[in-house]
PDB file of C-alpha atoms in Angstrom:
ATOM      1  CA  UNK I   1     158.550 197.125  11.615  1.00  0.00           C
ATOM      2  CA  UNK I   2     155.611 199.296  10.572  1.00  0.00           C
ATOM      3  CA  UNK I   3     155.089 202.916  11.669  1.00  0.00           C
ATOM      4  CA  UNK I   4     152.585 202.108  14.401  1.00  0.00           C
ATOM      5  CA  UNK I   5     154.837 199.414  15.880  1.00  0.00           C
ATOM      6  CA  UNK I   6     157.769 201.827  15.884  1.00  0.00           C
ATOM      7  CA  UNK I   7     155.737 204.501  17.627  1.00  0.00           C
ATOM      8  CA  UNK I   8     154.311 202.165  20.266  1.00  0.00           C
ATOM      9  CA  UNK I   9     157.622 200.415  20.880  1.00  0.00           C
ATOM     10  CA  UNK I  10     159.304 203.767  21.397  1.00  0.00           C
ATOM     11  CA  UNK I  11     156.642 204.986  23.805  1.00  0.00           C
ATOM     12  CA  UNK I  12     156.502 201.768  25.823  1.00  0.00           C
ATOM     13  CA  UNK I  13     160.285 201.927  26.225  1.00  0.00           C
ATOM     14  CA  UNK I  14     159.902 205.432  27.655  1.00  0.00           C
ATOM     15  CA  UNK I  15     157.831 204.210  30.594  1.00  0.00           C
ATOM     16  CA  UNK I  16     160.850 202.395  32.081  1.00  0.00           C
ATOM     17  CA  UNK I  17     163.096 205.455  32.180  1.00  0.00           C
ATOM     18  CA  UNK I  18     164.247 206.521  35.625  1.00  0.00           C
ATOM     19  CA  UNK I  19     165.593 209.930  34.694  1.00  0.00           C
ATOM     20  CA  UNK I  20     164.193 213.267  35.723  1.00  0.00           C
ATOM     21  CA  UNK I  21     160.410 213.538  35.342  1.00  0.00           C
ATOM     22  CA  UNK I  22     161.084 216.937  33.823  1.00  0.00           C
ATOM     23  CA  UNK I  23     162.827 215.155  30.965  1.00  0.00           C
ATOM     24  CA  UNK I  24     160.064 212.577  30.621  1.00  0.00           C
ATOM     25  CA  UNK I  25     156.926 214.690  30.717  1.00  0.00           C
ATOM     26  CA  UNK I  26     157.575 218.344  30.118  1.00  0.00           C
ATOM     27  CA  UNK I  27     155.322 218.719  27.098  1.00  0.00           C
ATOM     28  CA  UNK I  28     151.585 218.891  27.695  1.00  0.00           C
ATOM     29  CA  UNK I  29     149.488 216.698  25.401  1.00  0.00           C
ATOM     30  CA  UNK I  30     148.280 218.807  22.525  1.00  0.00           C
ATOM     31  CA  UNK I  31     144.932 217.055  22.478  1.00  0.00           C
ATOM     32  CA  UNK I  32     143.976 217.655  26.084  1.00  0.00           C
ATOM     33  CA  UNK I  33     140.561 219.125  26.727  1.00  0.00           C
ATOM     34  CA  UNK I  34     141.179 221.690  29.423  1.00  0.00           C
ATOM     35  CA  UNK I  35     138.349 222.861  31.644  1.00  0.00           C
ATOM     36  CA  UNK I  36     138.566 226.268  33.301  1.00  0.00           C
ATOM     37  CA  UNK I  37     136.431 229.251  34.205  1.00  0.00           C
ATOM     38  CA  UNK I  38     135.868 230.782  30.765  1.00  0.00           C
ATOM     39  CA  UNK I  39     135.418 229.160  27.373  1.00  0.00           C
ATOM     40  CA  UNK I  40     136.501 229.966  23.841  1.00  0.00           C
ATOM     41  CA  UNK I  41     135.224 228.592  20.552  1.00  0.00           C
ATOM     42  CA  UNK I  42     137.267 225.818  18.994  1.00  0.00           C
ATOM     43  CA  UNK I  43     138.115 226.108  15.316  1.00  0.00           C
ATOM     44  CA  UNK I  44     136.679 222.603  14.980  1.00  0.00           C
ATOM     45  CA  UNK I  45     133.165 223.459  16.083  1.00  0.00           C
ATOM     46  CA  UNK I  46     133.139 222.506  19.767  1.00  0.00           C
ATOM     47  CA  UNK I  47     133.564 224.632  22.872  1.00  0.00           C
ATOM     48  CA  UNK I  48     137.003 224.406  24.457  1.00  0.00           C
ATOM     49  CA  UNK I  49     137.439 225.843  27.939  1.00  0.00           C
ATOM     50  CA  UNK I  50     140.219 228.350  28.510  1.00  0.00           C
ATOM     51  CA  UNK I  51     143.373 226.478  29.642  1.00  0.00           C
ATOM     52  CA  UNK I  52     145.464 227.410  32.671  1.00  0.00           C
ATOM     53  CA  UNK I  53     148.266 229.969  32.180  1.00  0.00           C
ATOM     54  CA  UNK I  54     151.164 228.567  30.209  1.00  0.00           C
ATOM     55  CA  UNK I  55     149.199 225.693  28.665  1.00  0.00           C
ATOM     56  CA  UNK I  56     147.386 225.285  25.362  1.00  0.00           C
ATOM     57  CA  UNK I  57     144.126 223.669  24.399  1.00  0.00           C
ATOM     58  CA  UNK I  58     144.474 220.689  22.156  1.00  0.00           C
ATOM     59  CA  UNK I  59     142.801 218.210  19.889  1.00  0.00           C
ATOM     60  CA  UNK I  60     140.984 214.913  20.123  1.00  0.00           C
ATOM     61  CA  UNK I  61     141.052 214.238  23.846  1.00  0.00           C
ATOM     62  CA  UNK I  62     143.228 214.047  26.916  1.00  0.00           C
ATOM     63  CA  UNK I  63     143.506 215.209  30.492  1.00  0.00           C
ATOM     64  CA  UNK I  64     141.190 217.751  32.090  1.00  0.00           C
ATOM     65  CA  UNK I  65     142.769 220.769  33.766  1.00  0.00           C
ATOM     66  CA  UNK I  66     144.284 220.248  37.217  1.00  0.00           C
ATOM     67  CA  UNK I  67     142.790 221.829  40.292  1.00  0.00           C
ATOM     68  CA  UNK I  68     144.585 222.388  43.577  1.00  0.00           C
ATOM     69  CA  UNK I  69     147.599 220.172  44.147  1.00  0.00           C
ATOM     70  CA  UNK I  70     150.240 219.429  46.740  1.00  0.00           C
ATOM     71  CA  UNK I  71     153.951 220.016  46.237  1.00  0.00           C
ATOM     72  CA  UNK I  72     156.004 217.960  43.782  1.00  0.00           C
ATOM     73  CA  UNK I  73     158.744 215.583  44.949  1.00  0.00           C
ATOM     74  CA  UNK I  74     162.377 216.712  44.531  1.00  0.00           C
ATOM     75  CA  UNK I  75     163.376 216.939  40.880  1.00  0.00           C
ATOM     76  CA  UNK I  76     159.866 216.562  39.518  1.00  0.00           C
ATOM     77  CA  UNK I  77     158.612 218.828  36.773  1.00  0.00           C
ATOM     78  CA  UNK I  78     156.148 221.147  38.580  1.00  0.00           C
ATOM     79  CA  UNK I  79     153.595 221.267  35.771  1.00  0.00           C
ATOM     80  CA  UNK I  80     153.559 217.507  35.282  1.00  0.00           C
ATOM     81  CA  UNK I  81     153.258 217.008  39.031  1.00  0.00           C
ATOM     82  CA  UNK I  82     150.309 219.394  39.172  1.00  0.00           C
ATOM     83  CA  UNK I  83     148.487 217.219  36.662  1.00  0.00           C
ATOM     84  CA  UNK I  84     149.420 214.010  38.450  1.00  0.00           C
ATOM     85  CA  UNK I  85     148.267 215.295  41.849  1.00  0.00           C
ATOM     86  CA  UNK I  86     145.010 216.557  40.332  1.00  0.00           C
ATOM     87  CA  UNK I  87     144.281 213.126  38.872  1.00  0.00           C
ATOM     88  CA  UNK I  88     145.291 211.467  42.153  1.00  0.00           C
ATOM     89  CA  UNK I  89     142.073 212.579  43.853  1.00  0.00           C
ATOM     90  CA  UNK I  90     142.534 210.557  47.028  1.00  0.00           C
ATOM     91  CA  UNK I  91     146.201 211.648  47.355  1.00  0.00           C
ATOM     92  CA  UNK I  92     147.330 208.048  47.633  1.00  0.00           C
ATOM     93  CA  UNK I  93     150.435 208.648  45.521  1.00  0.00           C
ATOM     94  CA  UNK I  94     149.110 206.515  42.672  1.00  0.00           C
ATOM     95  CA  UNK I  95     146.296 206.714  40.128  1.00  0.00           C
ATOM     96  CA  UNK I  96     143.527 204.102  39.989  1.00  0.00           C
ATOM     97  CA  UNK I  97     141.567 203.154  36.851  1.00  0.00           C
ATOM     98  CA  UNK I  98     138.562 205.164  38.073  1.00  0.00           C
ATOM     99  CA  UNK I  99     140.668 208.256  38.785  1.00  0.00           C
ATOM    100  CA  UNK I 100     142.268 207.985  35.362  1.00  0.00           C
ATOM    101  CA  UNK I 101     138.895 207.665  33.639  1.00  0.00           C
ATOM    102  CA  UNK I 102     137.548 210.716  35.497  1.00  0.00           C
ATOM    103  CA  UNK I 103     140.544 212.746  34.324  1.00  0.00           C
ATOM    104  CA  UNK I 104     140.468 211.816  30.642  1.00  0.00           C
ATOM    105  CA  UNK I 105     137.962 213.345  28.228  1.00  0.00           C
ATOM    106  CA  UNK I 106     137.479 213.245  24.467  1.00  0.00           C
ATOM    107  CA  UNK I 107     137.161 216.297  22.255  1.00  0.00           C
ATOM    108  CA  UNK I 108     133.373 216.128  22.635  1.00  0.00           C
ATOM    109  CA  UNK I 109     133.762 216.134  26.455  1.00  0.00           C
ATOM    110  CA  UNK I 110     132.698 212.497  26.873  1.00  0.00           C
ATOM    111  CA  UNK I 111     134.695 210.397  29.318  1.00  0.00           C
ATOM    112  CA  UNK I 112     137.191 207.862  28.028  1.00  0.00           C
ATOM    113  CA  UNK I 113     135.804 204.374  27.542  1.00  0.00           C
ATOM    114  CA  UNK I 114     136.727 202.272  30.586  1.00  0.00           C
ATOM    115  CA  UNK I 115     138.201 199.535  28.366  1.00  0.00           C
ATOM    116  CA  UNK I 116     140.586 202.089  26.857  1.00  0.00           C
ATOM    117  CA  UNK I 117     141.520 203.274  30.352  1.00  0.00           C
ATOM    118  CA  UNK I 118     142.283 199.683  31.407  1.00  0.00           C
ATOM    119  CA  UNK I 119     144.376 199.203  28.279  1.00  0.00           C
ATOM    120  CA  UNK I 120     146.418 202.336  29.003  1.00  0.00           C
ATOM    121  CA  UNK I 121     146.875 201.247  32.598  1.00  0.00           C
ATOM    122  CA  UNK I 122     148.078 197.795  31.537  1.00  0.00           C
ATOM    123  CA  UNK I 123     150.691 199.342  29.230  1.00  0.00           C
ATOM    124  CA  UNK I 124     152.175 201.706  31.813  1.00  0.00           C
ATOM    125  CA  UNK I 125     151.596 199.827  35.078  1.00  0.00           C
ATOM    126  CA  UNK I 126     155.121 198.388  35.008  1.00  0.00           C
ATOM    127  CA  UNK I 127     155.046 197.013  38.554  1.00  0.00           C
ATOM    128  CA  UNK I 128     151.602 195.420  38.015  1.00  0.00           C
ATOM    129  CA  UNK I 129     150.173 197.118  41.092  1.00  0.00           C
ATOM    130  CA  UNK I 130     146.869 197.918  39.384  1.00  0.00           C
ATOM    131  CA  UNK I 131     147.640 201.645  39.582  1.00  0.00           C
ATOM    132  CA  UNK I 132     150.211 204.015  38.070  1.00  0.00           C
ATOM    133  CA  UNK I 133     152.699 206.119  40.009  1.00  0.00           C
ATOM    134  CA  UNK I 134     154.248 209.424  39.040  1.00  0.00           C
ATOM    135  CA  UNK I 135     157.028 208.032  36.844  1.00  0.00           C
ATOM    136  CA  UNK I 136     154.582 205.713  35.071  1.00  0.00           C
ATOM    137  CA  UNK I 137     152.245 208.675  34.627  1.00  0.00           C
ATOM    138  CA  UNK I 138     155.024 210.607  32.865  1.00  0.00           C
ATOM    139  CA  UNK I 139     155.233 207.876  30.218  1.00  0.00           C
ATOM    140  CA  UNK I 140     151.448 207.807  29.830  1.00  0.00           C
ATOM    141  CA  UNK I 141     151.387 211.590  29.377  1.00  0.00           C
ATOM    142  CA  UNK I 142     153.835 211.426  26.467  1.00  0.00           C
ATOM    143  CA  UNK I 143     152.049 208.416  24.956  1.00  0.00           C
ATOM    144  CA  UNK I 144     148.728 210.263  24.838  1.00  0.00           C
ATOM    145  CA  UNK I 145     150.415 213.342  23.366  1.00  0.00           C
ATOM    146  CA  UNK I 146     151.843 211.270  20.506  1.00  0.00           C
ATOM    147  CA  UNK I 147     148.485 209.619  19.821  1.00  0.00           C
ATOM    148  CA  UNK I 148     146.842 213.040  19.687  1.00  0.00           C
ATOM    149  CA  UNK I 149     149.227 214.003  16.902  1.00  0.00           C
ATOM    150  CA  UNK I 150     148.300 210.808  15.024  1.00  0.00           C
ATOM    151  CA  UNK I 151     144.591 211.471  15.556  1.00  0.00           C
ATOM    152  CA  UNK I 152     144.912 215.059  14.323  1.00  0.00           C
ATOM    153  CA  UNK I 153     146.795 213.934  11.235  1.00  0.00           C
ATOM    154  CA  UNK I 154     144.162 211.452  10.092  1.00  0.00           C
ATOM    155  CA  UNK I 155     141.080 213.502  11.049  1.00  0.00           C
ATOM    156  CA  UNK I 156     141.139 215.008   7.579  1.00  0.00           C
ATOM    157  CA  UNK I 157     137.778 216.772   7.811  1.00  0.00           C
ATOM    158  CA  UNK I 158     138.514 218.187  11.305  1.00  0.00           C
ATOM    159  CA  UNK I 159     135.285 216.717  12.653  1.00  0.00           C
ATOM    160  CA  UNK I 160     136.867 215.652  15.922  1.00  0.00           C
ATOM    161  CA  UNK I 161     136.236 211.971  15.142  1.00  0.00           C
ATOM    162  CA  UNK I 162     137.519 209.338  12.731  1.00  0.00           C
ATOM    163  CA  UNK I 163     135.251 207.950  10.009  1.00  0.00           C
ATOM    164  CA  UNK I 164     135.668 204.765   7.974  1.00  0.00           C
ATOM    165  CA  UNK I 165     137.791 206.333   5.233  1.00  0.00           C
ATOM    166  CA  UNK I 166     140.048 208.077   7.720  1.00  0.00           C
ATOM    167  CA  UNK I 167     140.441 204.850   9.691  1.00  0.00           C
ATOM    168  CA  UNK I 168     141.362 202.979   6.528  1.00  0.00           C
ATOM    169  CA  UNK I 169     143.980 205.606   5.680  1.00  0.00           C
ATOM    170  CA  UNK I 170     145.454 205.408   9.172  1.00  0.00           C
ATOM    171  CA  UNK I 171     145.702 201.613   9.271  1.00  0.00           C
ATOM    172  CA  UNK I 172     147.055 201.479   5.731  1.00  0.00           C
ATOM    173  CA  UNK I 173     149.783 203.973   6.616  1.00  0.00           C
ATOM    174  CA  UNK I 174     150.704 201.799   9.620  1.00  0.00           C
ATOM    175  CA  UNK I 175     151.255 198.894   7.240  1.00  0.00           C
ATOM    176  CA  UNK I 176     148.020 196.945   7.811  1.00  0.00           C
ATOM    177  CA  UNK I 177     146.457 195.944   4.482  1.00  0.00           C
ATOM    178  CA  UNK I 178     142.855 195.230   5.431  1.00  0.00           C
ATOM    179  CA  UNK I 179     139.838 194.752   3.188  1.00  0.00           C
ATOM    180  CA  UNK I 180     137.052 197.374   3.082  1.00  0.00           C
ATOM    181  CA  UNK I 181     134.797 194.852   4.814  1.00  0.00           C
ATOM    182  CA  UNK I 182     137.249 194.486   7.702  1.00  0.00           C
ATOM    183  CA  UNK I 183     137.695 198.255   7.964  1.00  0.00           C
ATOM    184  CA  UNK I 184     133.923 198.623   8.181  1.00  0.00           C
ATOM    185  CA  UNK I 185     133.771 195.955  10.886  1.00  0.00           C
ATOM    186  CA  UNK I 186     136.392 197.795  12.953  1.00  0.00           C
ATOM    187  CA  UNK I 187     134.568 201.071  12.427  1.00  0.00           C
ATOM    188  CA  UNK I 188     131.254 199.554  13.524  1.00  0.00           C
ATOM    189  CA  UNK I 189     132.877 198.046  16.616  1.00  0.00           C
ATOM    190  CA  UNK I 190     134.621 201.193  17.836  1.00  0.00           C
ATOM    191  CA  UNK I 191     132.311 203.989  16.705  1.00  0.00           C
ATOM    192  CA  UNK I 192     130.850 205.979  19.589  1.00  0.00           C
ATOM    193  CA  UNK I 193     127.199 205.447  20.375  1.00  0.00           C
ATOM    194  CA  UNK I 194     124.793 207.980  18.810  1.00  0.00           C
ATOM    195  CA  UNK I 195     123.873 210.712  21.240  1.00  0.00           C
ATOM    196  CA  UNK I 196     121.876 213.405  19.462  1.00  0.00           C
ATOM    197  CA  UNK I 197     118.080 212.905  19.724  1.00  0.00           C
ATOM    198  CA  UNK I 198     116.039 213.429  16.596  1.00  0.00           C
ATOM    199  CA  UNK I 199     112.395 213.055  15.687  1.00  0.00           C
ATOM    200  CA  UNK I 200     113.199 209.621  14.271  1.00  0.00           C
ATOM    201  CA  UNK I 201     115.117 208.343  17.266  1.00  0.00           C
ATOM    202  CA  UNK I 202     118.841 208.989  17.260  1.00  0.00           C
ATOM    203  CA  UNK I 203     121.277 210.674  14.924  1.00  0.00           C
ATOM    204  CA  UNK I 204     123.914 208.607  13.122  1.00  0.00           C
ATOM    205  CA  UNK I 205     127.025 207.682  15.077  1.00  0.00           C
ATOM    206  CA  UNK I 206     129.524 210.579  15.206  1.00  0.00           C
ATOM    207  CA  UNK I 207     132.417 208.274  14.319  1.00  0.00           C
ATOM    208  CA  UNK I 208     135.348 206.978  16.333  1.00  0.00           C
ATOM    209  CA  UNK I 209     136.345 209.215  19.226  1.00  0.00           C
ATOM    210  CA  UNK I 210     139.966 209.675  20.282  1.00  0.00           C
ATOM    211  CA  UNK I 211     139.925 207.043  23.036  1.00  0.00           C
ATOM    212  CA  UNK I 212     138.333 204.386  20.827  1.00  0.00           C
ATOM    213  CA  UNK I 213     140.666 205.212  17.948  1.00  0.00           C
ATOM    214  CA  UNK I 214     143.673 204.518  20.151  1.00  0.00           C
ATOM    215  CA  UNK I 215     142.203 201.211  21.296  1.00  0.00           C
ATOM    216  CA  UNK I 216     141.223 200.148  17.772  1.00  0.00           C
ATOM    217  CA  UNK I 217     144.751 200.729  16.483  1.00  0.00           C
ATOM    218  CA  UNK I 218     146.343 198.909  19.427  1.00  0.00           C
ATOM    219  CA  UNK I 219     143.969 195.943  18.959  1.00  0.00           C
ATOM    220  CA  UNK I 220     144.823 195.700  15.250  1.00  0.00           C
ATOM    221  CA  UNK I 221     148.518 195.856  16.119  1.00  0.00           C
ATOM    222  CA  UNK I 222     148.192 193.181  18.830  1.00  0.00           C
ATOM    223  CA  UNK I 223     146.217 190.788  16.644  1.00  0.00           C
ATOM    224  CA  UNK I 224     148.555 191.328  13.689  1.00  0.00           C
ATOM    225  CA  UNK I 225     151.599 190.535  15.821  1.00  0.00           C
ATOM    226  CA  UNK I 226     149.912 187.396  17.162  1.00  0.00           C
ATOM    227  CA  UNK I 227     149.172 186.284  13.593  1.00  0.00           C
ATOM    228  CA  UNK I 228     152.746 186.965  12.465  1.00  0.00           C
ATOM    229  CA  UNK I 229     154.082 184.881  15.351  1.00  0.00           C
ATOM    230  CA  UNK I 230     152.057 181.879  14.160  1.00  0.00           C
ATOM    231  CA  UNK I 231     152.688 182.473  10.435  1.00  0.00           C
ATOM    232  CA  UNK I 232     156.117 180.885  10.551  1.00  0.00           C
ATOM    233  CA  UNK I 233     156.454 180.431   6.766  1.00  0.00           C
ATOM    234  CA  UNK I 234     155.199 183.973   6.086  1.00  0.00           C
ATOM    235  CA  UNK I 235     152.625 182.937   3.489  1.00  0.00           C
ATOM    236  CA  UNK I 236     149.776 184.874   5.101  1.00  0.00           C
ATOM    237  CA  UNK I 237     147.938 181.688   6.103  1.00  0.00           C
ATOM    238  CA  UNK I 238     147.901 179.902   9.472  1.00  0.00           C
ATOM    239  CA  UNK I 239     146.295 176.808  10.934  1.00  0.00           C
ATOM    240  CA  UNK I 240     144.985 177.474  14.412  1.00  0.00           C
ATOM    241  CA  UNK I 241     143.128 175.369  16.932  1.00  0.00           C
ATOM    242  CA  UNK I 242     139.979 176.471  18.709  1.00  0.00           C
ATOM    243  CA  UNK I 243     141.575 177.003  22.112  1.00  0.00           C
ATOM    244  CA  UNK I 244     144.509 178.902  20.639  1.00  0.00           C
ATOM    245  CA  UNK I 245     142.141 181.083  18.636  1.00  0.00           C
ATOM    246  CA  UNK I 246     140.196 181.903  21.808  1.00  0.00           C
ATOM    247  CA  UNK I 247     143.386 182.848  23.655  1.00  0.00           C
ATOM    248  CA  UNK I 248     144.433 185.202  20.841  1.00  0.00           C
ATOM    249  CA  UNK I 249     140.999 186.813  20.584  1.00  0.00           C
ATOM    250  CA  UNK I 250     140.503 187.213  24.335  1.00  0.00           C
ATOM    251  CA  UNK I 251     144.066 188.410  24.840  1.00  0.00           C
ATOM    252  CA  UNK I 252     143.552 191.526  22.712  1.00  0.00           C
ATOM    253  CA  UNK I 253     143.001 194.829  24.589  1.00  0.00           C
TER     254      UNK I 253
END
């Protein structure tokens, strides 16, 4: 099993734990962009807002700072509950895809791509309700924290985004041996849209943001596992019908 599969398998197993939320979600994601009243300069060139007392600003992307919240249930970690209740804007006791998207921001303060939000929801929505409850949220919190560490590790130039070379290094370390042409295709597909106006139109794409990096890696993992399932003789070649190919392609996150 490659490194990415081990990491994801471990994190997905965490979502089914029924122990104390304090044990599941005590650590705040290191990559969270925290918004508060005053701001400080990030060492990576962007403005990070001062986090609430007891928390630290992070890297790549994550949850925005919680506002006012109602009391945690018995046994819940107070800090984790404060984040959950802040994301649960309508106080329904569960988090919808829209609420989750509004709470998650990248290092450049752009909202998470909705497709990434849906992917995260599908991983941690264990009861298939279309929303995530507090215990499911605890698993999601830890999952994002681990991905932020991966993102930080491979963002070699500390730009706050992942370029083609950094993406290639990441996928190679996970055990996926892809050609430069395929790496470029993935990079083109998941790079954020250019946003800085120039006299000639728009500036070049800033690279792959945190949310899209997570999705790109999960898609590569999903497709690779589907291929391995069909490659029964392990020769790296499969014969696949049109309908089966469509199911594999459309079944990826």
